[in-house]
Coordinates of C-alpha atoms in Angstrom, one line a residue:
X1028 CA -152.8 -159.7 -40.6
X1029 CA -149.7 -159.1 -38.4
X1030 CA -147.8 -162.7 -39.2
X1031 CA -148.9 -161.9 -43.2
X1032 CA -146.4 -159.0 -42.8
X1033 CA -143.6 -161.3 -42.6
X1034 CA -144.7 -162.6 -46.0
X1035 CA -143.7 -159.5 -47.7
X1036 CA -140.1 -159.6 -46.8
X1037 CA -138.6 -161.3 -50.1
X1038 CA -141.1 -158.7 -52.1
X1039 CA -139.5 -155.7 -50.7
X1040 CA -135.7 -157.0 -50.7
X1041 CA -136.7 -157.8 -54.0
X1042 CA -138.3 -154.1 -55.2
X1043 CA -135.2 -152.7 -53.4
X1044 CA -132.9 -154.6 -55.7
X1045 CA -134.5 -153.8 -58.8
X1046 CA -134.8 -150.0 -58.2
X1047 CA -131.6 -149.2 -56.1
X1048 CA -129.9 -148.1 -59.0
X1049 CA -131.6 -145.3 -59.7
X1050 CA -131.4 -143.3 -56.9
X1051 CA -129.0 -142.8 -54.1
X1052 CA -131.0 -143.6 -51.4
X1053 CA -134.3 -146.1 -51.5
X1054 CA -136.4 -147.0 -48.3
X1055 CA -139.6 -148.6 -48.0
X1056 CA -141.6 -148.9 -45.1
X1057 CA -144.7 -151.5 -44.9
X1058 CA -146.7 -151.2 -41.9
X1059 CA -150.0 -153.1 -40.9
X1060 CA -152.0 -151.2 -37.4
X1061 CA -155.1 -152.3 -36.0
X1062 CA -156.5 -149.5 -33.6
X1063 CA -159.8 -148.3 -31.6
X1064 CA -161.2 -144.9 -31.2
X1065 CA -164.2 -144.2 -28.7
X1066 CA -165.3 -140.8 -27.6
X1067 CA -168.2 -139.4 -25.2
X1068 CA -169.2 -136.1 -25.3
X1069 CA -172.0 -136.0 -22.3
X1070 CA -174.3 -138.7 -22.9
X1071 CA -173.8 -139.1 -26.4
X1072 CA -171.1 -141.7 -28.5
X1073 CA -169.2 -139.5 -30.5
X1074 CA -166.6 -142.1 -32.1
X1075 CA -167.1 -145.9 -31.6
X1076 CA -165.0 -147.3 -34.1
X1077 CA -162.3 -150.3 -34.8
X1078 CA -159.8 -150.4 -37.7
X1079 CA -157.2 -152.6 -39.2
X1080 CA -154.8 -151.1 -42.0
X1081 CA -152.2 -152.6 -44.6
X1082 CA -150.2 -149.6 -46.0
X1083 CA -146.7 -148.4 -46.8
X1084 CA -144.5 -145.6 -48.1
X1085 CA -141.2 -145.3 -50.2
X1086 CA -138.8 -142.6 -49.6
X1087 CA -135.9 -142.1 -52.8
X1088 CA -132.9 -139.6 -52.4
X1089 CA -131.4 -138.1 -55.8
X1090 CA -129.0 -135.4 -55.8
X1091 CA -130.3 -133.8 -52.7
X1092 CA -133.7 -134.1 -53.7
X1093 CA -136.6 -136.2 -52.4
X1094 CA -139.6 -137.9 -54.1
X1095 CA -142.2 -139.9 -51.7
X1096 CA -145.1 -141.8 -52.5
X1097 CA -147.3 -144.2 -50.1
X1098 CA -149.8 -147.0 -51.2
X1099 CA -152.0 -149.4 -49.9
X1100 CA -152.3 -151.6 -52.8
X1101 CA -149.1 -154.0 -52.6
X1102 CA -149.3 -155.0 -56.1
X1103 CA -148.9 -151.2 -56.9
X1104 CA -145.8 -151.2 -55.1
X1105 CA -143.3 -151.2 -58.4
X1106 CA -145.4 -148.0 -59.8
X1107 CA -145.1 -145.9 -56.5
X1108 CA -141.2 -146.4 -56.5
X1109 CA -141.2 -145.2 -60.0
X1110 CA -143.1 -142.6 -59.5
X1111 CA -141.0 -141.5 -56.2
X1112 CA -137.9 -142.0 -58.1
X1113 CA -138.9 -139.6 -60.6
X1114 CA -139.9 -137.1 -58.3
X1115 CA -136.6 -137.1 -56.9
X1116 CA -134.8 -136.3 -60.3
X1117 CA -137.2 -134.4 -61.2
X1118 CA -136.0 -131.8 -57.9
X1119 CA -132.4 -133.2 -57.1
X1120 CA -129.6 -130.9 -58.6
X1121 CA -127.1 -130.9 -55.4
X1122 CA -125.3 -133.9 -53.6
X1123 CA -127.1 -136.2 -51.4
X1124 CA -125.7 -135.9 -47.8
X1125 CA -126.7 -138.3 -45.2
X1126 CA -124.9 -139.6 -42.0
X1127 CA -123.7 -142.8 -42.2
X1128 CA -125.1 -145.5 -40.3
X1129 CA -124.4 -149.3 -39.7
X1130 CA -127.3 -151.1 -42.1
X1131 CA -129.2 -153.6 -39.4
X1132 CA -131.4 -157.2 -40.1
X1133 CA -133.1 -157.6 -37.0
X1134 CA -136.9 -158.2 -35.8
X1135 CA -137.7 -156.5 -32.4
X1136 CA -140.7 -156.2 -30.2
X1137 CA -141.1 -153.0 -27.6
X1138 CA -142.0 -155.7 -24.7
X1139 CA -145.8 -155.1 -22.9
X1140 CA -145.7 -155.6 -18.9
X1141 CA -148.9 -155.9 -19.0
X1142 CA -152.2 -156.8 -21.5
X1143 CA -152.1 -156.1 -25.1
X1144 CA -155.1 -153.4 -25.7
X1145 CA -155.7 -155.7 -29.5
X1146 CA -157.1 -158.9 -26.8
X1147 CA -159.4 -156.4 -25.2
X1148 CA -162.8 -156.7 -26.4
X1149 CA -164.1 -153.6 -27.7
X1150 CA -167.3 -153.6 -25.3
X1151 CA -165.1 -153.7 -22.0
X1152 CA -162.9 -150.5 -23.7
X1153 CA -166.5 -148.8 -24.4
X1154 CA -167.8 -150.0 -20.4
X1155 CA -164.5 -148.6 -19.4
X1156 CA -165.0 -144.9 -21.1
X1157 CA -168.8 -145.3 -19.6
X1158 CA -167.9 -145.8 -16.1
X1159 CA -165.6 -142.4 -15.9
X1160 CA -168.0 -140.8 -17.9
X1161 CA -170.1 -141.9 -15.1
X1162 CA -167.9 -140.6 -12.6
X1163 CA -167.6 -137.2 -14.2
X1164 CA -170.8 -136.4 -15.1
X1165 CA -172.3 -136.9 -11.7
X1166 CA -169.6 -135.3 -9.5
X1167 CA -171.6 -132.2 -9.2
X1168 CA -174.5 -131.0 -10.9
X1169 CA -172.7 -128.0 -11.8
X1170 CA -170.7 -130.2 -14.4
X1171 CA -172.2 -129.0 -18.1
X1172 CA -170.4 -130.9 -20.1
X1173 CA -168.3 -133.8 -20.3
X1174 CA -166.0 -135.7 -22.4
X1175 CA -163.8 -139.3 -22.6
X1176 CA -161.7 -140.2 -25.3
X1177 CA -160.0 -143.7 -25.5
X1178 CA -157.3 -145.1 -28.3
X1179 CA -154.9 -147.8 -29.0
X1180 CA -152.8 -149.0 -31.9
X1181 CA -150.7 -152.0 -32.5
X1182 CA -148.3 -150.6 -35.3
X1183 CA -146.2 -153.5 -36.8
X1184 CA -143.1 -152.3 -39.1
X1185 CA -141.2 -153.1 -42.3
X1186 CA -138.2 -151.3 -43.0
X1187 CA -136.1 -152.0 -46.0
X1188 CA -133.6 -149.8 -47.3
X1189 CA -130.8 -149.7 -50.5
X1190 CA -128.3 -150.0 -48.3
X1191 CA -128.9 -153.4 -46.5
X1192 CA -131.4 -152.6 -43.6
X1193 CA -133.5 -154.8 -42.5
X1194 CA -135.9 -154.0 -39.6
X1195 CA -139.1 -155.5 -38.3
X1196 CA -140.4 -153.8 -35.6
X1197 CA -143.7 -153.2 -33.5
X1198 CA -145.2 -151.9 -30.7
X1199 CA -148.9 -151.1 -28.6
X1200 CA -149.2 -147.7 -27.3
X1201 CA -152.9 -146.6 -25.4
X1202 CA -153.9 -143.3 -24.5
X1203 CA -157.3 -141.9 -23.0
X1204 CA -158.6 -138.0 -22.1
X1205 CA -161.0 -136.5 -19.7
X1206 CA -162.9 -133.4 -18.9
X1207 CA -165.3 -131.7 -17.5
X1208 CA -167.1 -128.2 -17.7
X1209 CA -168.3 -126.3 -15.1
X1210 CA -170.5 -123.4 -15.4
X1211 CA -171.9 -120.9 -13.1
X1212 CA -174.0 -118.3 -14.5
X1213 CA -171.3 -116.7 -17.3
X1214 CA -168.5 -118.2 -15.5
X1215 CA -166.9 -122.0 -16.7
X1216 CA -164.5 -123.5 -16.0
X1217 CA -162.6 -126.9 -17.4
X1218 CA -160.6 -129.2 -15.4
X1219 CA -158.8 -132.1 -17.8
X1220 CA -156.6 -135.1 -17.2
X1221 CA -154.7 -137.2 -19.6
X1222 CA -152.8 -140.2 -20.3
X1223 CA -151.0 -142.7 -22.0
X1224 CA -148.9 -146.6 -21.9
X1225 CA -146.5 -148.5 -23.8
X1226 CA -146.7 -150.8 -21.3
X1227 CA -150.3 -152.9 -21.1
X1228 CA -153.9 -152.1 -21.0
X1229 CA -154.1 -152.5 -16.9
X1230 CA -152.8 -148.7 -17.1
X1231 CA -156.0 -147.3 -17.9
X1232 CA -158.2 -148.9 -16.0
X1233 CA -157.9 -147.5 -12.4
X1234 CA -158.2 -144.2 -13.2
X1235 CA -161.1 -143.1 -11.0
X1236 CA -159.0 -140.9 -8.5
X1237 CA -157.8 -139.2 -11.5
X1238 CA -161.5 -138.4 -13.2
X1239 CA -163.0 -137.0 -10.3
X1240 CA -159.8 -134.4 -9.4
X1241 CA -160.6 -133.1 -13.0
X1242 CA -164.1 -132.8 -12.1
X1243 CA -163.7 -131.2 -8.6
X1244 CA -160.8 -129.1 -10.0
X1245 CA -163.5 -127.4 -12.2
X1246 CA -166.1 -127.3 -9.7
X1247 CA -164.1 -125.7 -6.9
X1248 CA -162.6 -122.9 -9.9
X1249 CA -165.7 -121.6 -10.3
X1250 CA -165.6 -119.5 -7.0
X1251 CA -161.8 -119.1 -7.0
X1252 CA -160.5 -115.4 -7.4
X1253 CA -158.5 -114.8 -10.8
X1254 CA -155.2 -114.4 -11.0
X1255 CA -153.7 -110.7 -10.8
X1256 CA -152.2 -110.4 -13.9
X1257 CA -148.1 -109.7 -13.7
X1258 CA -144.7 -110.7 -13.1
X1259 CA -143.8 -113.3 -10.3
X1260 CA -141.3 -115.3 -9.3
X1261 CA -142.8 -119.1 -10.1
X1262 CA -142.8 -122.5 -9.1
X1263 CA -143.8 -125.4 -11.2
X1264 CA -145.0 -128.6 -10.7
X1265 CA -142.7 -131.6 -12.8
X1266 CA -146.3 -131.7 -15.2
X1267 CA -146.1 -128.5 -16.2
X1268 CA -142.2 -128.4 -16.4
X1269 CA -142.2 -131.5 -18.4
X1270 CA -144.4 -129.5 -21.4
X1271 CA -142.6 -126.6 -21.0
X1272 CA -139.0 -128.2 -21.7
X1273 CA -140.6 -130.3 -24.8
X1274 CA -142.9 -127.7 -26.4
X1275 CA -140.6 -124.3 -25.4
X1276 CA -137.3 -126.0 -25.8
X1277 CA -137.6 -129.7 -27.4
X1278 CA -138.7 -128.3 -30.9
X1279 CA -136.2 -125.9 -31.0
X1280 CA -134.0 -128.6 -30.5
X1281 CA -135.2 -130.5 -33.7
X1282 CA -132.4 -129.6 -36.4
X1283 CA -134.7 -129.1 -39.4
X1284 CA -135.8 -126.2 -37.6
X1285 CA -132.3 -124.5 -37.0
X1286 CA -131.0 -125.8 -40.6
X1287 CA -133.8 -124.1 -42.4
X1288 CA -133.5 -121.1 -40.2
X1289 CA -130.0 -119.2 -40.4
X1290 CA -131.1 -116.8 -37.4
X1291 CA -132.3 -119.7 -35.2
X1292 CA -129.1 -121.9 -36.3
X1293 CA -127.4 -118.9 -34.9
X1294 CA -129.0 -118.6 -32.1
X1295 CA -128.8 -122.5 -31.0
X1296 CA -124.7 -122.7 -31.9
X1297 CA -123.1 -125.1 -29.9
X1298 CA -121.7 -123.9 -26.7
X1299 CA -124.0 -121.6 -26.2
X1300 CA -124.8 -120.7 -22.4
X1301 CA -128.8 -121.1 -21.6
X1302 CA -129.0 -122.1 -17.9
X1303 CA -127.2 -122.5 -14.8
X1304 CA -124.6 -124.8 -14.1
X1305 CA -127.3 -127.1 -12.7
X1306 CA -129.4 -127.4 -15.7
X1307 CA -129.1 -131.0 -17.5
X1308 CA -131.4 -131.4 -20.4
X1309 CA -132.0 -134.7 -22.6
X1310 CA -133.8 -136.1 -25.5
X1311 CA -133.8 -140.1 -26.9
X1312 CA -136.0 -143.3 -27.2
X1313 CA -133.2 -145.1 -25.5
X1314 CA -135.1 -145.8 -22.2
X1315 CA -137.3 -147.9 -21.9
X1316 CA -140.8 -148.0 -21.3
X1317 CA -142.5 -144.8 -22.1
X1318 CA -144.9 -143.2 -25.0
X1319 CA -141.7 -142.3 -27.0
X1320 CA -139.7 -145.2 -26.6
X1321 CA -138.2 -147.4 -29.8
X1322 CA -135.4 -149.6 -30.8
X1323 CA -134.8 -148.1 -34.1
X1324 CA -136.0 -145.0 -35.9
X1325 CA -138.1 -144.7 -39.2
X1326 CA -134.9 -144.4 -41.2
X1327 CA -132.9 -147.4 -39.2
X1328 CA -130.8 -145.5 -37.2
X1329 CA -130.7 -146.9 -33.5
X1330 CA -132.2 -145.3 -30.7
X1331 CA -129.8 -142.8 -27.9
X1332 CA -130.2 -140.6 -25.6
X1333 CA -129.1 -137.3 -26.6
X1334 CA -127.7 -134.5 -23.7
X1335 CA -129.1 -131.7 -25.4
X1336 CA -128.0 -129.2 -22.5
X1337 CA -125.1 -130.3 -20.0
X1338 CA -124.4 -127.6 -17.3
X1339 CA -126.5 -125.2 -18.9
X1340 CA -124.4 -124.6 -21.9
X1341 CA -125.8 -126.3 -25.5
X1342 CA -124.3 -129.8 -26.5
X1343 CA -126.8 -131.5 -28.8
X1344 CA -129.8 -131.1 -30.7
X1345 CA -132.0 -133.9 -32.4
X1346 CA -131.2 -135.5 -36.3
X1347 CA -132.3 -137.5 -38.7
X1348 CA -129.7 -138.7 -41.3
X1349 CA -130.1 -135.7 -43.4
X1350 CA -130.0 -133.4 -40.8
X1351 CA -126.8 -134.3 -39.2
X1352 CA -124.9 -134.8 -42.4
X1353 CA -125.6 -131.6 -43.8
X1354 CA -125.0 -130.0 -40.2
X1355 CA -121.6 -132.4 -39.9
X1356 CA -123.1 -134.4 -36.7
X1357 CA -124.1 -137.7 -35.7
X1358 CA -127.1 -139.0 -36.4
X1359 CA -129.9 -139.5 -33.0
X1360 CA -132.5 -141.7 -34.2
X1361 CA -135.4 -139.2 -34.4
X1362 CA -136.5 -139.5 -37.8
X1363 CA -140.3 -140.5 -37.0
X1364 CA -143.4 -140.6 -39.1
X1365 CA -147.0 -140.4 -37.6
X1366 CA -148.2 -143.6 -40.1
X1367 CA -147.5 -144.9 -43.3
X1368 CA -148.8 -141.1 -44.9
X1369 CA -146.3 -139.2 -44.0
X1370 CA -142.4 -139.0 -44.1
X1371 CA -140.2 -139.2 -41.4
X1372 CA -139.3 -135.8 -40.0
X1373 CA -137.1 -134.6 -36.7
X1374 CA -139.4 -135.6 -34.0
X1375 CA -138.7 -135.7 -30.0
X1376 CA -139.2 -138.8 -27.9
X1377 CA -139.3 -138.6 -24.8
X1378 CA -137.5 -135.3 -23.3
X1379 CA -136.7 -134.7 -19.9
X1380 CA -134.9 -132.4 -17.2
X1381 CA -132.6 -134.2 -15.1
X1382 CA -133.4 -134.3 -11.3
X1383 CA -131.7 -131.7 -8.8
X1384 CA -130.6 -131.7 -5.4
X1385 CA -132.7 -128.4 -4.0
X1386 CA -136.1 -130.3 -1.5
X1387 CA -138.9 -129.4 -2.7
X1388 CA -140.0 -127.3 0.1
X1389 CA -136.9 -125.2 -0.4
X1390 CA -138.5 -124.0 -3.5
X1391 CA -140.7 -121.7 -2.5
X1392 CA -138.1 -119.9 0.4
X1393 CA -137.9 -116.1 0.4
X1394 CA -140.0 -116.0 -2.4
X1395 CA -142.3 -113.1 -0.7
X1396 CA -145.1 -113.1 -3.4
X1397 CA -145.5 -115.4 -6.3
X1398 CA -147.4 -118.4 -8.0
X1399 CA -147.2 -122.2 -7.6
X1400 CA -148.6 -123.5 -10.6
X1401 CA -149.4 -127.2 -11.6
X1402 CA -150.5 -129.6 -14.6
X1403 CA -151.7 -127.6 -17.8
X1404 CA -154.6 -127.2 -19.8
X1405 CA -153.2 -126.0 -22.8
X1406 CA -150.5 -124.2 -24.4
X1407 CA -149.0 -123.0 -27.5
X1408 CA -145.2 -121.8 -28.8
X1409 CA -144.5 -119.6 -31.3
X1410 CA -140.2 -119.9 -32.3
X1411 CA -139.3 -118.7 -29.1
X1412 CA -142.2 -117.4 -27.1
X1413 CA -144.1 -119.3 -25.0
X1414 CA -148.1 -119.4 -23.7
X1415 CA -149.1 -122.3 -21.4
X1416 CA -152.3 -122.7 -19.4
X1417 CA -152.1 -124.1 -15.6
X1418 CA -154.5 -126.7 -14.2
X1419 CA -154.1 -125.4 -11.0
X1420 CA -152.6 -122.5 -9.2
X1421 CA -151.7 -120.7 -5.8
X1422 CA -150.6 -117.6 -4.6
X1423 CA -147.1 -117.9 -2.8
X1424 CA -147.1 -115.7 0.2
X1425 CA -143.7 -115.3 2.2
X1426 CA -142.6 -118.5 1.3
X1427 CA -146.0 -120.1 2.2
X1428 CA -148.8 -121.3 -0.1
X1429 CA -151.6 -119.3 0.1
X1430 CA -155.4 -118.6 -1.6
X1431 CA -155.9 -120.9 -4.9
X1432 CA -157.0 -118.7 -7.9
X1433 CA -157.7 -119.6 -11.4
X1434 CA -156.9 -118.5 -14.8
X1435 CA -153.3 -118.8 -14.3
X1436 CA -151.3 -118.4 -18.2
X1437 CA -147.6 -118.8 -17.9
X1438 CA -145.7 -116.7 -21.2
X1439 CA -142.2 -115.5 -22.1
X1440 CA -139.4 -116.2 -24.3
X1441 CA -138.2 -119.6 -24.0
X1442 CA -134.5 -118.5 -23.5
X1443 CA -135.4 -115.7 -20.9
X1444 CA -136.8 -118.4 -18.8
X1445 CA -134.5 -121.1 -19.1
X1446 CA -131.7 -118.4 -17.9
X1447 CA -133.7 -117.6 -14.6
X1448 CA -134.7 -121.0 -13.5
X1449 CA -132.9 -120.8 -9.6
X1450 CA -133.7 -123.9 -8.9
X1451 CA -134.3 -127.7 -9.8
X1452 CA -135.7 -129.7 -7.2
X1453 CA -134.8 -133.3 -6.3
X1454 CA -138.4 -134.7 -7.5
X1455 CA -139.3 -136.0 -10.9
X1456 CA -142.5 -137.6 -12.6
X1457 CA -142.5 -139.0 -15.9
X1458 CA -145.6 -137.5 -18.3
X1459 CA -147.2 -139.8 -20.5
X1460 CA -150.0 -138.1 -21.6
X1461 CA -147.7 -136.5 -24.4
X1462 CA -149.4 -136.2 -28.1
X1463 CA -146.9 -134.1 -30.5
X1464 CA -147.8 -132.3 -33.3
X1465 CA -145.4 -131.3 -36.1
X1466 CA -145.5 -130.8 -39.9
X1467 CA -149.3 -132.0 -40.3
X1468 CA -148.1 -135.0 -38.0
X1469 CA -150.3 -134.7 -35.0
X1470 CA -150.4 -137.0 -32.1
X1471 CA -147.6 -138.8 -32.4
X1472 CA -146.7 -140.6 -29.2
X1473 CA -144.0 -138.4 -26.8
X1474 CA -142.8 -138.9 -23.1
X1475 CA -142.2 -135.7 -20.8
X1476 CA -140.3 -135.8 -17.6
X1477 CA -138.6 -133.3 -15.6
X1478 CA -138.3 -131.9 -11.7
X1479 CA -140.2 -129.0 -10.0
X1480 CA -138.6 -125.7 -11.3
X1481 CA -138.2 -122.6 -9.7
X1482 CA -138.3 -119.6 -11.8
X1483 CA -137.0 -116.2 -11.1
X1484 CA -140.4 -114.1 -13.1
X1485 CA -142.7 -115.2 -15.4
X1486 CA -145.5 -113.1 -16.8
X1487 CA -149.0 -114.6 -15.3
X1488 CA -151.8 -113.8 -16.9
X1489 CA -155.2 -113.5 -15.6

C-alpha cells in the first residue's frame, strides 16, 4: 500500500493545478499508516487489533480564513477541495498572512537503527505484552491489577501544496505502557513506566528491569509514610524535569496560544527575564533520533531547533506559517497534525533543558529539609499553574536523602518556579515516553530531555 502512494503524485499536482486559483493558499496531504494496538488489563485482552489506512486532508487559505476537509475516498478528492475552498470564502474577509518559505520536492525517510515494528509478526508483539504482563502480575501477590499497552505506526506522507512543495515523507514510531496496582486494605497504590522509539522494534523488547521497578515501586508505597504536605526546597530527577519544561513551559511556548491571548502574549514578550543566567531552554525536530523528530513539518517548512530561553531571558517561541507571519517571525516547523483528521496546529517536538555544570550530588547541599522527587505518574497544567504527580519521592534531610514517602504532588505557577530553579546539574536523559495532547489531538509523538533541577520551594502535596 506504501509504494501505491507514489502513484498518486501526478493526481495531486494535478488537483493542485486545477484549484490553486481559487484560493490563496492550497495544500493536500495524502497519507497511508498501517499500525497495531494490544492492551492487557490483568488477564484479559482488551485491544488486539491491526490496521491499515488510505486517507488525506486539504487545507485552503482565503482572505484570512480557512476551510478543511479530509476524505478517504481518492476519487472524491475534486469534491472535498471544493467544498474546502468554499469554506474558506465563506469565513475569509481579512488578508491572508503566512511566512514565507522555500517550496521543497524531495522524498525522505526518518532512518530505523534497528527493526521496522510493520516486519514483526503480530503474535511475537502479543507474546511480548504477555511476558511483562507476566512479570507484573506475579511480582507480589499484593499486585490487584495490571495493565500493558503496546502500539506502532508506519505513517507514509504526501504533501503538495499551491506553491510548489513537494514532500514525501515517512516514518515508524513504537510506544508501550505498564502498571501495576497495589492494594492493602483501603490503601493502593500505582507504580507505571512508559516508553517509546523512532528507532527499531529491539527497543521494546528488554524491558523486564523496567516492569518489575513499576511493580516493586507500588508494592513497597504501600507502607511508605505520606508526604507532609508544604513548601520545600526540591530536587528533581531529568524525568520529571523533562515533563515539567514541556507540559508547564513548552505549550506556553506554542504561538497560537499567546496570539489568541493578548494577556498571555503580554506576558511571554520577547526579552522577558524568566530564569537565571544559567537557564537554556529549546524546542525543534532538528535532532535526530527521538519520538519528535522530522525532516519537514505538516505545512513543508523544514525542521530547527528553536532556543526558546537563552540565559534565562525569552528568545523564541514555536510557529507554524500563520503564526509567525501574523506575529512578524520566522517560521519553526511545528505545524503538526495527529493523522489525516485533523489540521496542523503549533505542536512541540522534542523540548529540552540544556545540561549544567552543578554535580549532581551538589544538588541537594545545605538544603536542611526538602524532597527529592523522581519520574511522574501524572500531571495536569492549567495556563500557568502546574500539578504533577511523582513516581517516587524522599525526604532531604541536611543535605542527605532520607525516609521514602509517597503521595508526593508537585504545583505552582510555572513562572514562580522557573525563576527559583538554583541549580541545573551536569546530568541529562532523554524521555521518550512523551504522548502530547492538544486541540483534540492526543498522543501525538513528543521527546522530553532536560538535567536534574534544583528548585528553591515548591508546594508538595500529600
Amino acid at each position: 500500500m506504501f509504494d501505491r502512494l507514489a502513484n498518486y503524485k501526478n493526481q495531486l499536482a494535478d488537483v493542485i493545478a486545477r484549484y490553486s486559483r481559487g484560493a490563496d493558499f492550497l495544500s493536500i496531504r495524502l497519507e497511508t499508516s498501517r499500525g497495531t494496538n494490544i492492551t492487557l488489563r490483568g488477564d484479559k485482552v482488551d485491544t488486539l487489533s491491526e490496521d491499515v489506512s488510505l486517507g488525506g486532508q486539504v487545507r485552503v487559505c482565503y482572505k484570512g480564513g480557512w476551510g478543511f476537509a479530509s476524505f478517504n475516498r481518492l476519487e472524491s478528492l475534486s469534491d472535498r477541495v471544493e467544498e474546502a475552498i468554499s469554506a474558506a470564502r465563506l469565513v475569509g474577509a481579512e488578508e491572508t498572512i503566512l511566512a514565507a518559505i522555500e517550496p521543497v520536492q524531495i522524498t525522505c525517510t526518518l532512518p530505523l537503527i534497528g527493526t521496522d515494528p510493520s516486519q514483526i509478526p503480530l503474535f511475537e508483539k502479543k507474546k511480548l505484552c504477555d511476558r511483562y504482563n507476566t512479570i507484573l502480575r506475579q511480582a507480589d501477590q499484593r499486585i490487584a491489577t495490571t495493565s500493558v499497552g503496546y502500539s506502532d505506526r508506519n505513517q507514509h506522507i504526501l504533501l503538495f501544496t499551491s506553491e510548489g512543495t513537494a514532500i514525501e515523507q515517512s516514518w515508524a514510531d513504537m510506544e508501550m505502557r505498564f502498571a501495576a496496582t497495589a492494594r492493602a486494605g483501603e490503601t493502593v497504590q500505582t507504580g507505571r513506566e512508559t516508553t517509546g522509539s523512532r528507532q527499531g522494534y529491539e527497543d521494546l523488547i528488554n524491558l523486564d528491569k523496567r516492569v518489575i521497578g513499576a511493580a516493586e515501586r507500588a508494592v513497597k508505597s504501600l507502607s511508605l509514610p505520606p508526604v507532609v504536605g508544604k513548601s520545600y526546597p526540591v530536587v528533581i530527577d531529568p524525568i520529571l524535569a523533562g515533563l515539567f519544561v514541556h507540559e508547564a513551559f513548552g505549550h506556553l511556548s506554542e504561538a497560537d496560544m499567546a496570539y489568541e491571548n493578548p494577556d498571555l502574549l503580554e506576558v511571554m514578550s520577547m526579552g522577558k527575564r524568566f530564569g537565571s543566567q544559567d537557564l537554556q531552554i529549546f524546542d525543534g525536530a532538528a535532532p535526530e533520533g527521538h519520538r519528535g523528530s522530522y525532516y519537514y513539518d505538516d505545512e513543508g517548512t523544514p525542521a530547527t531547533t528553536t532556543q526558546l530561553i537563552k540565559d534565562g531571558l525569552l528568545v523564541g517561541r514555536l510557529h507554524s506559517r500563520e503564526t509567525a507571519g501574523k506575529l512578524g517571525e520566522k517560521p519553526t516547523g511545528n505545524a503538526r497534525c495527529l493523522n489525516y483528521h485533523y489540521p496542523p496546529i503549533v505542536r512541540m517536538t522534542n523540548t529540552w533543558i540544556e545540561r549544567g555544570k552543578t554535580p549532581v550530588q551538589d544538588l541537594f547541599q545545605d538544603i536542611k529539609e526538602g524532597v527529592y522527587a523522581c519520574n511522574w505518574l501524572g500531571g495536569m497544567t492549567n495556563g500557568e499553574m502546574f500539578t504533577f504527580s511523582a513516581g517516587e519521592a524522599w525526604m532531604i534531610r541536611n543535605g542527605k536523602l532520607a525516609e521514602q514517602v509517597r503521595d508526593v504532588t508537585l504545583s505552582g505557577n510555572v513562572f514562580t518556579t522557573l525563576a527559583n530553579i538554583e541549580a541545573i546539574a551536569d546530568d541529562f536523559y532523554w524521555d521518550e515516553s512523551g504522548g502530547c495532547g492538544k486541540g483534540g489531538q492526543s498522543g501525538l509523538p513528543v521527546g522530553c530531555g532536560s538535567p536534574s533541577l534544583r528548585i528553591k520551594e515548591v508546594i508538595v502535596a500529600g
